[in-house]
């Protein structure tokens, strides 16, 4: 892609060097203005300074190139099972469904994997991840918490419409149907919460091939412990979890595309379709 094209993307998606700054927080919560020194300390402790730095180094090439650049800088090697599926993706629109064990890194890896073959690929994400402005060319933002805030509701409605237009226009889209990072279940296994009915309903409506993708691995035990206590505390830990993957080998399994006919057969019962898609994804957990 030419430099001028990247410049156009930077302008179109309002890409900025930083993901979040102390000034952003003070603007949202003015009463914290007197606590700037404390906020600066928190930024360092939570690795937000490191997030801002790596974002700034790659923000001039937003989209798929940004994701590829971040993975290369972090020296994360990807081992992909059944990679021939990526070399033979369906023509036109298709959907990917994935588990969500990492919260940020899995989105970066997904856009790199699919976007390297189909630059028009977009992933539906929550409004927090949408703050990573250099990834916005491949994002569709919604409010995963289903907030009553009219502005956030409007964002979600726009996101759903954009997702439908994305597929109807012949372009692929990716979903993390849990809408949240995986948690430790009662069997002490890392697993997504129930996949959200709204996403399953949308998949049933769109009627295109579906490719399940399973991300092996987990965030740190500390992150998962925080998840048993408070999702807010766990969210604060997310930036640091990006950097503890540095120099790691990441394992990803790609399933064979599920046909439109198979989706249609199961679409009369959304609970059954949701279980089927989740089972198809988690069946790859045993791939070593």
XYZ file of C-alpha atoms in Angstrom:
288
model
C 0.000 0.000 0.000
C 1.351 3.419 -0.947
C 2.195 5.975 1.708
C -0.585 8.259 0.494
C -3.113 5.464 1.107
C -1.932 5.085 4.691
C -2.179 8.827 5.139
C -5.782 8.661 3.960
C -6.535 5.886 6.481
C -4.941 7.885 9.300
C -7.223 10.804 8.498
C -10.360 8.746 7.844
C -10.151 6.785 11.102
C -8.742 9.592 13.249
C -5.626 7.581 14.042
C -3.518 9.174 16.770
C -0.148 8.135 18.201
C -1.414 7.333 21.697
C -4.077 4.832 22.708
C -4.887 6.675 25.922
C -3.279 9.536 27.849
C -3.626 11.150 31.254
C -5.235 14.108 29.483
C -7.903 11.781 28.074
C -8.787 10.561 31.554
C -8.893 14.074 33.005
C -11.104 15.199 30.127
C -13.566 12.394 30.924
C -13.319 12.822 34.714
C -12.293 16.453 35.450
C -12.184 15.911 39.216
C -9.086 13.758 38.687
C -7.089 16.741 37.408
C -5.405 17.166 40.796
C -4.258 13.539 40.687
C -2.142 13.788 37.550
C 1.064 12.549 39.278
C -0.806 9.497 40.556
C -2.330 8.852 37.127
C 1.104 9.045 35.509
C 2.365 6.458 37.991
C -0.583 4.194 37.191
C 0.126 4.500 33.474
C 3.606 3.180 34.073
C 2.500 0.452 36.484
C -0.238 -0.783 34.115
C 2.104 -0.754 31.071
C -0.034 1.867 29.332
C 3.125 3.842 28.563
C 4.498 0.804 26.737
C 1.206 0.387 24.874
C 1.318 4.020 23.771
C 4.935 3.668 22.654
C 4.421 0.583 20.482
C 1.203 2.053 19.071
C 3.008 5.262 18.132
C 5.777 3.347 16.354
C 3.282 1.651 14.025
C 0.374 4.110 13.886
C 1.513 5.554 10.559
C 0.568 2.246 8.873
C -2.910 1.540 10.278
C -4.886 -1.618 9.620
C -3.417 -5.016 8.787
C 0.121 -3.620 8.493
C -0.142 -2.229 12.029
C -1.072 -5.662 13.407
C 1.732 -7.357 11.492
C 4.213 -4.751 12.699
C 3.206 -5.167 16.340
C 3.536 -8.956 16.150
C 6.964 -8.608 14.549
C 8.161 -6.113 17.161
C 6.967 -8.394 19.954
C 8.690 -11.317 18.206
C 5.556 -13.445 18.465
C 5.775 -16.502 16.230
C 2.478 -17.990 15.024
C 2.020 -21.734 14.549
C -1.149 -22.259 12.536
C -2.874 -25.627 12.152
C -4.770 -26.270 8.905
C -3.288 -23.123 7.379
C -4.346 -24.218 3.890
C -7.805 -22.863 4.747
C -6.278 -19.384 4.850
C -4.818 -19.895 1.377
C -8.224 -20.958 0.043
C -10.653 -18.602 1.747
C -14.184 -18.439 0.303
C -14.796 -15.832 -2.358
C -16.908 -12.913 -1.200
C -18.311 -12.747 2.305
C -17.656 -15.173 5.129
C -17.613 -15.070 8.935
C -14.982 -16.172 11.434
C -15.923 -17.139 14.994
C -13.260 -17.402 17.677
C -12.727 -17.968 21.348
C -11.347 -14.975 23.230
C -8.615 -16.038 25.702
C -6.345 -12.991 25.496
C -8.515 -9.891 25.055
C -6.265 -7.934 22.685
C -3.562 -10.173 21.264
C -6.118 -12.564 19.760
C -7.685 -9.653 17.858
C -4.280 -8.559 16.565
C -3.444 -12.110 15.471
C -6.858 -12.604 13.840
C -6.594 -9.433 11.750
C -3.051 -10.363 10.739
C -4.067 -13.910 9.736
C -7.215 -13.113 7.763
C -6.373 -9.554 6.739
C -3.116 -10.649 5.112
C -5.288 -12.550 2.609
C -8.363 -10.299 2.703
C -7.503 -6.680 3.654
C -11.242 -5.889 3.686
C -11.711 -8.120 6.751
C -13.241 -6.427 9.803
C -13.726 -7.639 13.390
C -16.528 -6.624 15.716
C -14.999 -5.325 18.965
C -16.030 -3.510 22.118
C -15.620 0.220 22.567
C -12.532 -0.201 24.768
C -10.549 -1.968 22.041
C -11.751 0.638 19.546
C -9.455 3.081 21.357
C -6.601 1.323 19.537
C -7.121 3.755 16.694
C -4.519 2.234 14.358
C -6.697 -0.903 14.179
C -9.930 0.937 13.362
C -9.719 0.240 9.611
C -10.417 -3.389 10.531
C -12.790 -2.742 13.454
C -16.547 -2.464 13.849
C -17.258 -1.108 17.336
C -20.231 -1.986 19.559
C -21.018 -1.653 23.260
C -20.582 -5.216 24.517
C -22.033 -4.263 27.929
C -25.392 -3.304 26.384
C -25.282 0.019 28.176
C -28.395 2.171 28.592
C -26.347 5.210 27.598
C -28.088 6.533 24.441
C -24.755 7.416 22.820
C -23.389 3.912 23.399
C -26.639 2.366 22.183
C -26.323 4.427 19.018
C -22.764 3.135 18.527
C -23.994 -0.448 18.854
C -26.894 0.066 16.444
C -24.513 1.618 13.939
C -22.097 -1.285 14.470
C -24.778 -3.899 13.771
C -25.845 -2.078 10.610
C -22.215 -1.775 9.516
C -21.689 -5.516 10.097
C -24.700 -6.359 7.930
C -23.518 -3.977 5.195
C -20.009 -5.470 5.422
C -21.308 -8.946 4.641
C -23.983 -7.875 2.170
C -21.243 -6.043 0.292
C -19.305 -9.284 -0.134
C -16.727 -8.662 2.605
C -15.676 -10.950 5.501
C -16.250 -10.236 9.179
C -14.960 -11.767 12.403
C -16.798 -12.248 15.685
C -15.656 -13.068 19.188
C -19.179 -14.228 20.102
C -18.522 -14.285 23.858
C -18.160 -10.499 23.792
C -15.706 -10.772 26.709
C -12.407 -12.415 27.583
C -12.526 -16.096 28.572
C -12.710 -17.023 32.264
C -11.813 -20.040 34.386
C -14.890 -22.284 34.617
C -15.973 -24.651 37.391
C -13.703 -27.350 35.930
C -10.725 -24.978 36.168
C -10.557 -24.714 32.383
C -10.327 -21.461 30.483
C -13.533 -21.042 28.512
C -15.691 -18.336 26.974
C -18.913 -17.423 28.653
C -22.082 -18.302 26.713
C -21.823 -17.031 23.179
C -24.148 -14.065 22.856
C -27.554 -14.724 21.234
C -27.454 -11.427 19.338
C -24.302 -12.522 17.508
C -25.662 -16.002 16.815
C -28.885 -14.444 15.491
C -26.840 -12.206 13.212
C -24.855 -15.187 11.895
C -28.094 -17.025 11.180
C -29.449 -13.984 9.355
C -26.364 -13.384 7.214
C -26.207 -16.900 5.739
C -22.570 -17.081 4.645
C -19.837 -19.695 5.312
C -18.414 -19.689 8.849
C -14.785 -20.477 9.708
C -14.087 -21.436 13.355
C -10.711 -20.340 14.721
C -9.346 -21.466 18.091
C -6.626 -19.582 19.954
C -4.663 -21.876 22.250
C -3.172 -20.593 25.477
C -4.076 -18.235 28.257
C -3.196 -14.973 29.889
C -1.267 -15.113 33.168
C -2.633 -16.823 36.281
C -2.760 -13.366 37.897
C -5.026 -12.067 35.128
C -7.336 -15.070 35.454
C -7.424 -14.729 39.246
C -8.473 -11.101 38.888
C -11.210 -12.295 36.559
C -12.725 -14.264 39.453
C -12.788 -11.064 41.516
C -13.690 -8.216 39.172
C -13.835 -7.735 35.408
C -12.772 -4.095 35.924
C -9.562 -5.142 37.693
C -8.929 -7.736 35.014
C -9.365 -5.096 32.294
C -6.695 -2.924 33.938
C -4.309 -5.847 33.605
C -4.855 -6.268 29.835
C -2.035 -3.953 28.629
C 0.585 -5.862 30.625
C -0.735 -9.137 29.208
C 0.199 -7.990 25.711
C 3.850 -7.663 26.628
C 4.196 -10.945 28.491
C 3.605 -12.654 25.124
C 6.867 -11.190 23.797
C 9.141 -13.838 22.204
C 6.370 -16.438 22.639
C 5.176 -19.051 20.163
C 1.415 -18.690 19.724
C -0.665 -21.671 18.602
C -3.771 -21.145 16.450
C -6.071 -23.781 14.918
C -8.201 -22.989 11.874
C -11.232 -25.156 11.209
C -12.676 -26.061 7.839
C -15.399 -23.690 6.615
C -18.925 -24.563 7.734
C -21.250 -24.397 4.751
C -24.222 -22.075 4.383
C -26.441 -25.162 4.160
C -25.245 -26.370 7.568
C -25.868 -22.930 9.073
C -29.380 -22.766 7.586
C -30.292 -26.241 8.860
C -29.475 -25.202 12.441
C -30.774 -21.628 12.247
C -34.313 -22.542 13.299
C -32.956 -23.035 16.834
C -30.495 -20.304 17.823
C -29.443 -22.136 20.993
C -28.538 -25.180 18.925
C -26.685 -23.054 16.354
C -24.734 -21.293 19.107
C -23.731 -24.585 20.734
C -22.790 -26.049 17.359
C -20.505 -23.126 16.454
C -18.906 -23.011 19.894
C -18.380 -26.786 19.903
C -16.845 -26.607 16.416
C -14.400 -24.021 17.727
C -13.578 -25.713 21.031
C -13.181 -29.130 19.377
C -9.817 -27.801 18.204
C -8.679 -27.330 21.797
C -7.287 -30.871 21.732
C -5.139 -30.156 18.664
C -1.532 -30.195 19.844
